[in-house]
PDB file of C-alpha atoms in Angstrom:
ATOM      1  CA  MET A 921      76.359 -35.146 -63.014  1.00 58.00           C
ATOM      2  CA  ASP A 922      74.241 -33.756 -60.176  1.00 65.00           C
ATOM      3  CA  PHE A 923      71.267 -35.666 -58.885  1.00 61.00           C
ATOM      4  CA  ASN A 924      68.745 -34.202 -56.531  1.00 62.00           C
ATOM      5  CA  VAL A 925      66.976 -37.034 -54.735  1.00 59.00           C
ATOM      6  CA  GLU A 926      64.231 -36.345 -52.218  1.00 63.00           C
ATOM      7  CA  CYS A 927      62.960 -39.065 -49.938  1.00 66.00           C
ATOM      8  CA  VAL A 928      60.516 -39.008 -47.090  1.00 69.00           C
ATOM      9  CA  ILE A 929      61.609 -41.352 -44.309  1.00 70.00           C
ATOM     10  CA  ASN A 930      59.530 -42.068 -41.278  1.00 70.00           C
ATOM     11  CA  PRO A 931      61.273 -40.415 -38.309  1.00 71.00           C
ATOM     12  CA  LEU A 932      60.721 -43.541 -36.201  1.00 73.00           C
ATOM     13  CA  ILE A 933      62.742 -45.643 -38.647  1.00 70.00           C
ATOM     14  CA  SER A 934      65.655 -43.204 -38.682  1.00 69.00           C
ATOM     15  CA  HIS A 935      65.517 -42.852 -34.890  1.00 69.00           C
ATOM     16  CA  ASN A 936      65.604 -46.625 -34.386  1.00 71.00           C
ATOM     17  CA  ALA A 937      68.504 -46.913 -36.865  1.00 68.00           C
ATOM     18  CA  LYS A 938      70.401 -44.272 -34.925  1.00 69.00           C
ATOM     19  CA  LYS A 939      69.991 -46.328 -31.728  1.00 69.00           C
ATOM     20  CA  THR A 940      71.846 -49.269 -33.299  1.00 69.00           C
ATOM     21  CA  ASN A 941      75.119 -47.298 -33.572  1.00 67.00           C
ATOM     22  CA  LEU A 942      77.477 -47.785 -30.653  1.00 59.00           C
ATOM     23  CA  ARG A 943      78.907 -44.302 -30.938  1.00 66.00           C
ATOM     24  CA  ARG A 944      76.344 -41.574 -30.639  1.00 67.00           C
ATOM     25  CA  LEU A 945      77.203 -38.637 -32.846  1.00 65.00           C
ATOM     26  CA  LYS A 946      74.858 -35.692 -33.084  1.00 70.00           C
ATOM     27  CA  THR A 947      76.025 -33.715 -36.086  1.00 73.00           C
ATOM     28  CA  ASP A 948      74.402 -32.887 -39.393  1.00 75.00           C
ATOM     29  CA  ALA A 949      77.094 -34.828 -41.256  1.00 78.00           C
ATOM     30  CA  ALA A 950      76.541 -37.933 -39.101  1.00 75.00           C
ATOM     31  CA  ASP A 951      72.771 -37.666 -39.533  1.00 76.00           C
ATOM     32  CA  ALA A 952      73.124 -37.283 -43.310  1.00 77.00           C
ATOM     33  CA  HIS A 953      75.474 -40.283 -43.446  1.00 77.00           C
ATOM     34  CA  LEU A 954      73.013 -42.342 -41.392  1.00 74.00           C
ATOM     35  CA  LEU A 955      70.103 -41.410 -43.668  1.00 74.00           C
ATOM     36  CA  GLY A 956      72.187 -42.214 -46.750  1.00 76.00           C
ATOM     37  CA  THR A 957      73.180 -45.661 -45.512  1.00 77.00           C
ATOM     38  CA  LEU A 958      69.604 -46.251 -44.403  1.00 72.00           C
ATOM     39  CA  PHE A 959      68.430 -45.413 -47.918  1.00 71.00           C
ATOM     40  CA  TYR A 960      70.764 -47.970 -49.479  1.00 72.00           C
ATOM     41  CA  LYS A 961      70.169 -50.720 -46.887  1.00 70.00           C
ATOM     42  CA  GLU A 962      66.393 -50.574 -46.635  1.00 69.00           C
ATOM     43  CA  GLU A 963      63.829 -51.119 -49.335  1.00 67.00           C
ATOM     44  CA  PHE A 964      61.513 -48.195 -48.990  1.00 66.00           C
ATOM     45  CA  GLU A 965      58.252 -47.842 -50.815  1.00 67.00           C
ATOM     46  CA  PRO A 966      57.930 -44.695 -52.842  1.00 64.00           C
ATOM     47  CA  TYR A 967      56.052 -41.936 -51.090  1.00 62.00           C
ATOM     48  CA  LYS A 968      52.614 -41.520 -52.528  1.00 65.00           C
ATOM     49  CA  LYS A 969      51.246 -38.072 -52.207  1.00 65.00           C
ATOM     50  CA  ARG A 970      47.642 -38.454 -51.280  1.00 69.00           C
ATOM     51  CA  GLY A 971      45.074 -36.453 -53.123  1.00 79.00           C
ATOM     52  CA  GLN A 972      42.929 -33.818 -51.569  1.00 84.00           C
ATOM     53  CA  HIS A 973      39.887 -36.075 -51.842  1.00 83.00           C
ATOM     54  CA  LEU A 974      41.519 -38.818 -49.779  1.00 85.00           C
ATOM     55  CA  MET A 975      42.836 -36.335 -47.219  1.00 88.00           C
ATOM     56  CA  ASN A 976      39.331 -34.877 -46.795  1.00 89.00           C
ATOM     57  CA  LEU A 977      37.930 -38.350 -46.302  1.00 91.00           C
ATOM     58  CA  ARG A 978      40.634 -39.200 -43.773  1.00 91.00           C
ATOM     59  CA  TYR A 979      39.996 -35.987 -41.834  1.00 93.00           C
ATOM     60  CA  LEU A 980      36.220 -36.507 -41.759  1.00 94.00           C
ATOM     61  CA  THR A 981      36.515 -40.116 -40.596  1.00 94.00           C
ATOM     62  CA  ARG A 982      38.874 -39.061 -37.815  1.00 95.00           C
ATOM     63  CA  GLN A 983      36.424 -36.338 -36.804  1.00 96.00           C
ATOM     64  CA  HIS A 984      33.646 -38.926 -36.839  1.00 96.00           C
ATOM     65  CA  GLU A 985      35.648 -41.262 -34.615  1.00 97.00           C
ATOM     66  CA  SER A 986      36.455 -38.462 -32.177  1.00 96.00           C
ATOM     67  CA  LEU A 987      32.871 -37.209 -32.057  1.00 97.00           C
ATOM     68  CA  THR A 988      31.571 -40.752 -31.589  1.00 97.00           C
ATOM     69  CA  GLY A 989      33.852 -41.147 -28.569  1.00 97.00           C
ATOM     70  CA  MET A 990      32.504 -37.955 -27.030  1.00 97.00           C
ATOM     71  CA  TYR A 991      28.936 -39.065 -27.817  1.00 97.00           C
ATOM     72  CA  VAL A 992      29.500 -42.371 -26.023  1.00 97.00           C
ATOM     73  CA  GLN A 993      30.877 -40.534 -22.976  1.00 98.00           C
ATOM     74  CA  ALA A 994      27.829 -38.230 -22.906  1.00 97.00           C
ATOM     75  CA  LYS A 995      25.545 -41.281 -23.137  1.00 97.00           C
ATOM     76  CA  LEU A 996      27.276 -42.888 -20.161  1.00 97.00           C
ATOM     77  CA  GLN A 997      26.966 -39.697 -18.091  1.00 97.00           C
ATOM     78  CA  PHE A 998      23.308 -39.373 -19.077  1.00 97.00           C
ATOM     79  CA  GLN A 999      22.596 -42.974 -18.120  1.00 96.00           C
ATOM     80  CA  ALA A1000      24.228 -42.490 -14.712  1.00 95.00           C
ATOM     81  CA  ILE A1001      22.003 -39.490 -13.976  1.00 95.00           C
ATOM     82  CA  LEU A1002      18.874 -41.130 -15.375  1.00 95.00           C
ATOM     83  CA  ASP A1003      19.461 -44.089 -13.041  1.00 94.00           C
ATOM     84  CA  GLN A1004      19.256 -41.661 -10.122  1.00 93.00           C
ATOM     85  CA  VAL A1005      16.209 -39.769 -11.373  1.00 93.00           C
ATOM     86  CA  PHE A1006      13.977 -42.150 -13.352  1.00 93.00           C
ATOM     87  CA  PRO A1007      15.569 -45.643 -13.549  1.00 93.00           C
ATOM     88  CA  GLU A1008      12.371 -47.285 -14.789  1.00 93.00           C
ATOM     89  CA  TYR A1009      12.453 -45.118 -17.939  1.00 93.00           C
ATOM     90  CA  HIS A1010      14.750 -47.675 -19.593  1.00 91.00           C
ATOM     91  CA  GLY A1011      12.774 -49.786 -22.009  1.00 88.00           C
ATOM     92  CA  VAL A1012       9.840 -47.409 -22.448  1.00 92.00           C
ATOM     93  CA  PHE A1013      10.908 -46.619 -25.991  1.00 91.00           C
ATOM     94  CA  GLY A1014      12.781 -49.063 -28.195  1.00 87.00           C
ATOM     95  CA  ASP A1015      15.822 -46.790 -28.155  1.00 93.00           C
ATOM     96  CA  LEU A1016      16.543 -44.780 -25.023  1.00 94.00           C
ATOM     97  CA  TYR A1017      18.531 -42.280 -27.098  1.00 96.00           C
ATOM     98  CA  SER A1018      15.977 -41.782 -29.868  1.00 94.00           C
ATOM     99  CA  LYS A1019      14.881 -38.219 -30.519  1.00 94.00           C
ATOM    100  CA  VAL A1020      11.349 -39.009 -29.301  1.00 94.00           C
ATOM    101  CA  SER A1021      12.628 -40.494 -26.043  1.00 95.00           C
ATOM    102  CA  LEU A1022      15.078 -37.678 -25.324  1.00 96.00           C
ATOM    103  CA  ARG A1023      12.636 -34.887 -26.213  1.00 95.00           C
ATOM    104  CA  PHE A1024       9.901 -36.374 -24.042  1.00 95.00           C
ATOM    105  CA  LEU A1025      12.320 -36.764 -21.155  1.00 95.00           C
ATOM    106  CA  ALA A1026      13.491 -33.172 -21.591  1.00 95.00           C
ATOM    107  CA  LEU A1027       9.945 -31.933 -20.977  1.00 95.00           C
ATOM    108  CA  HIS A1028       8.919 -34.516 -18.356  1.00 94.00           C
ATOM    109  CA  PRO A1029      12.076 -35.696 -16.575  1.00 93.00           C
ATOM    110  CA  THR A1030      10.532 -37.204 -13.426  1.00 92.00           C
ATOM    111  CA  SER A1031       8.032 -39.956 -12.756  1.00 92.00           C
ATOM    112  CA  LYS A1032       6.004 -37.489 -10.681  1.00 92.00           C
ATOM    113  CA  GLU A1033       5.413 -35.325 -13.755  1.00 93.00           C
ATOM    114  CA  VAL A1034       4.420 -38.363 -15.800  1.00 93.00           C
ATOM    115  CA  LEU A1035       1.991 -39.546 -13.104  1.00 93.00           C
ATOM    116  CA  GLU A1036       0.319 -36.115 -13.098  1.00 94.00           C
ATOM    117  CA  MET A1037      -0.484 -36.497 -16.807  1.00 94.00           C
ATOM    118  CA  SER A1038      -3.382 -38.460 -18.237  1.00 94.00           C
ATOM    119  CA  GLU A1039      -2.739 -41.275 -20.684  1.00 93.00           C
ATOM    120  CA  LEU A1040      -4.185 -39.110 -23.467  1.00 94.00           C
ATOM    121  CA  GLU A1041      -1.801 -36.239 -22.611  1.00 94.00           C
ATOM    122  CA  ILE A1042       1.172 -38.604 -22.674  1.00 94.00           C
ATOM    123  CA  THR A1043       0.028 -40.106 -25.996  1.00 93.00           C
ATOM    124  CA  THR A1044      -0.412 -36.627 -27.494  1.00 92.00           C
ATOM    125  CA  ALA A1045       3.014 -35.498 -26.279  1.00 93.00           C
ATOM    126  CA  ILE A1046       4.688 -38.576 -27.742  1.00 93.00           C
ATOM    127  CA  GLY A1047       2.761 -38.087 -30.990  1.00 91.00           C
ATOM    128  CA  ARG A1048       4.038 -34.512 -31.288  1.00 91.00           C
ATOM    129  CA  PHE A1049       7.622 -35.725 -31.088  1.00 90.00           C
ATOM    130  CA  THR A1050       7.192 -38.530 -33.598  1.00 88.00           C
ATOM    131  CA  GLY A1051       5.748 -36.352 -36.332  1.00 76.00           C
ATOM    132  CA  ARG A1052       4.254 -38.661 -38.933  1.00 74.00           C
ATOM    133  CA  GLY A1053       6.721 -41.451 -38.344  1.00 73.00           C
ATOM    134  CA  ARG A1054       4.665 -43.522 -35.880  1.00 82.00           C
ATOM    135  CA  SER A1055       1.044 -44.562 -35.569  1.00 88.00           C
ATOM    136  CA  VAL A1056      -1.327 -43.488 -32.823  1.00 89.00           C
ATOM    137  CA  SER A1057      -1.448 -47.068 -31.535  1.00 92.00           C
ATOM    138  CA  TRP A1058       2.351 -47.048 -31.090  1.00 92.00           C
ATOM    139  CA  CYS A1059       2.113 -43.744 -29.164  1.00 92.00           C
ATOM    140  CA  LEU A1060      -0.655 -45.183 -26.988  1.00 93.00           C
ATOM    141  CA  GLU A1061       1.367 -48.326 -26.306  1.00 94.00           C
ATOM    142  CA  CYS A1062       4.389 -46.221 -25.274  1.00 94.00           C
ATOM    143  CA  ALA A1063       2.125 -44.084 -23.060  1.00 94.00           C
ATOM    144  CA  GLU A1064       0.869 -47.205 -21.263  1.00 95.00           C
ATOM    145  CA  ILE A1065       4.397 -48.536 -20.783  1.00 95.00           C
ATOM    146  CA  LEU A1066       5.551 -45.103 -19.566  1.00 95.00           C
ATOM    147  CA  GLY A1067       2.666 -44.848 -17.083  1.00 94.00           C
ATOM    148  CA  ALA A1068       3.494 -48.283 -15.671  1.00 94.00           C
ATOM    149  CA  ALA A1069       7.194 -47.370 -15.472  1.00 94.00           C
ATOM    150  CA  ALA A1070       6.357 -44.151 -13.600  1.00 93.00           C
ATOM    151  CA  LYS A1071       4.303 -46.122 -11.068  1.00 93.00           C
ATOM    152  CA  ARG A1072       7.163 -48.623 -10.533  1.00 93.00           C
ATOM    153  CA  ASN A1073       9.815 -45.920 -10.273  1.00 90.00           C
ATOM    154  CA  PRO A1074      11.372 -45.868  -6.773  1.00 90.00           C
ATOM    155  CA  PHE A1075      12.070 -42.118  -6.896  1.00 83.00           C
ATOM    156  CA  LYS A1076       8.829 -40.153  -7.152  1.00 76.00           C
ATOM    157  CA  GLU A1077      10.681 -36.892  -6.637  1.00 77.00           C
ATOM    158  CA  THR A1078      14.284 -36.033  -7.300  1.00 78.00           C
ATOM    159  CA  ALA A1079      16.327 -35.305  -4.193  1.00 74.00           C
ATOM    160  CA  PHE A1080      18.796 -33.091  -6.054  1.00 87.00           C
ATOM    161  CA  SER A1081      17.718 -30.437  -8.516  1.00 90.00           C
ATOM    162  CA  SER A1082      21.272 -30.524  -9.891  1.00 93.00           C
ATOM    163  CA  HIS A1083      20.454 -33.933 -11.406  1.00 93.00           C
ATOM    164  CA  LEU A1084      17.626 -32.397 -13.413  1.00 94.00           C
ATOM    165  CA  ILE A1085      19.844 -29.550 -14.605  1.00 95.00           C
ATOM    166  CA  SER A1086      22.570 -31.994 -15.640  1.00 96.00           C
ATOM    167  CA  MET A1087      20.043 -34.222 -17.356  1.00 96.00           C
ATOM    168  CA  GLN A1088      18.652 -31.280 -19.375  1.00 96.00           C
ATOM    169  CA  LEU A1089      22.152 -30.274 -20.458  1.00 97.00           C
ATOM    170  CA  LEU A1090      23.077 -33.827 -21.420  1.00 97.00           C
ATOM    171  CA  ILE A1091      19.853 -34.295 -23.413  1.00 97.00           C
ATOM    172  CA  LYS A1092      20.651 -31.159 -25.421  1.00 97.00           C
ATOM    173  CA  LEU A1093      24.213 -32.377 -25.881  1.00 97.00           C
ATOM    174  CA  LEU A1094      23.107 -35.851 -27.027  1.00 98.00           C
ATOM    175  CA  LEU A1095      20.683 -34.381 -29.562  1.00 97.00           C
ATOM    176  CA  GLN A1096      23.441 -32.099 -30.876  1.00 98.00           C
ATOM    177  CA  TYR A1097      25.871 -34.999 -31.167  1.00 97.00           C
ATOM    178  CA  GLN A1098      23.267 -36.991 -33.080  1.00 97.00           C
ATOM    179  CA  ASP A1099      22.773 -34.109 -35.532  1.00 97.00           C
ATOM    180  CA  HIS A1100      26.514 -33.568 -35.970  1.00 97.00           C
ATOM    181  CA  LEU A1101      27.171 -37.272 -36.505  1.00 97.00           C
ATOM    182  CA  ALA A1102      24.363 -37.439 -39.067  1.00 96.00           C
ATOM    183  CA  ASP A1103      25.878 -34.449 -40.913  1.00 96.00           C
ATOM    184  CA  LEU A1104      29.322 -36.056 -40.839  1.00 95.00           C
ATOM    185  CA  ASN A1105      27.889 -39.324 -42.176  1.00 95.00           C
ATOM    186  CA  LYS A1106      26.265 -37.451 -45.062  1.00 95.00           C
ATOM    187  CA  SER A1107      29.525 -35.663 -45.846  1.00 93.00           C
ATOM    188  CA  ILE A1108      31.507 -38.913 -45.768  1.00 92.00           C
ATOM    189  CA  GLU A1109      28.969 -40.662 -47.992  1.00 93.00           C
ATOM    190  CA  ALA A1110      29.040 -37.744 -50.433  1.00 91.00           C
ATOM    191  CA  LEU A1111      32.855 -37.934 -50.601  1.00 88.00           C
ATOM    192  CA  LEU A1112      32.687 -41.691 -51.131  1.00 88.00           C
ATOM    193  CA  ALA A1113      30.162 -41.258 -53.946  1.00 87.00           C
ATOM    194  CA  VAL A1114      32.415 -38.758 -55.731  1.00 83.00           C
ATOM    195  CA  GLY A1115      35.599 -40.806 -55.319  1.00 66.00           C
TER     196      GLY A1115
END
């Protein structure tokens, strides 16, 4: 009687089992014998072939983790540059990395530019970025806080134009990461709802 048995063994397990032998033989027959004795000695769980749904979910979550790591690195780089250009900008908006905050900063990156604007211009600019999500009073409150932060800012002008270029690039990158992460979250939630 012929039996055809197929097993999937983790290569680390077989490699560690090979290390326990005193004599090191590197032949196909020795490897087959080792795998056979390993099969009879160990209690392996049967290999479960994962479905396509689970594999998609696993891939998307790994992508999400990777993208989140890159997003965190971009945030750290952005914060380092912002501290050299407009350190008092922290705390103007509830979330430094909100779309409103980043879009405003993309258009008006220095305290000098903010000081040249009237409170009404700042309020209007913030209102444009919020859409219908925030009230006029919230925009006015942020404009007042931003004006005070611009006055307190130690750097009225940026010494290096390269900082402004880097900050613009990082703002675009952060906004893109936010969009991509939101898309990934939707895809993961959709997969979870189906499964």
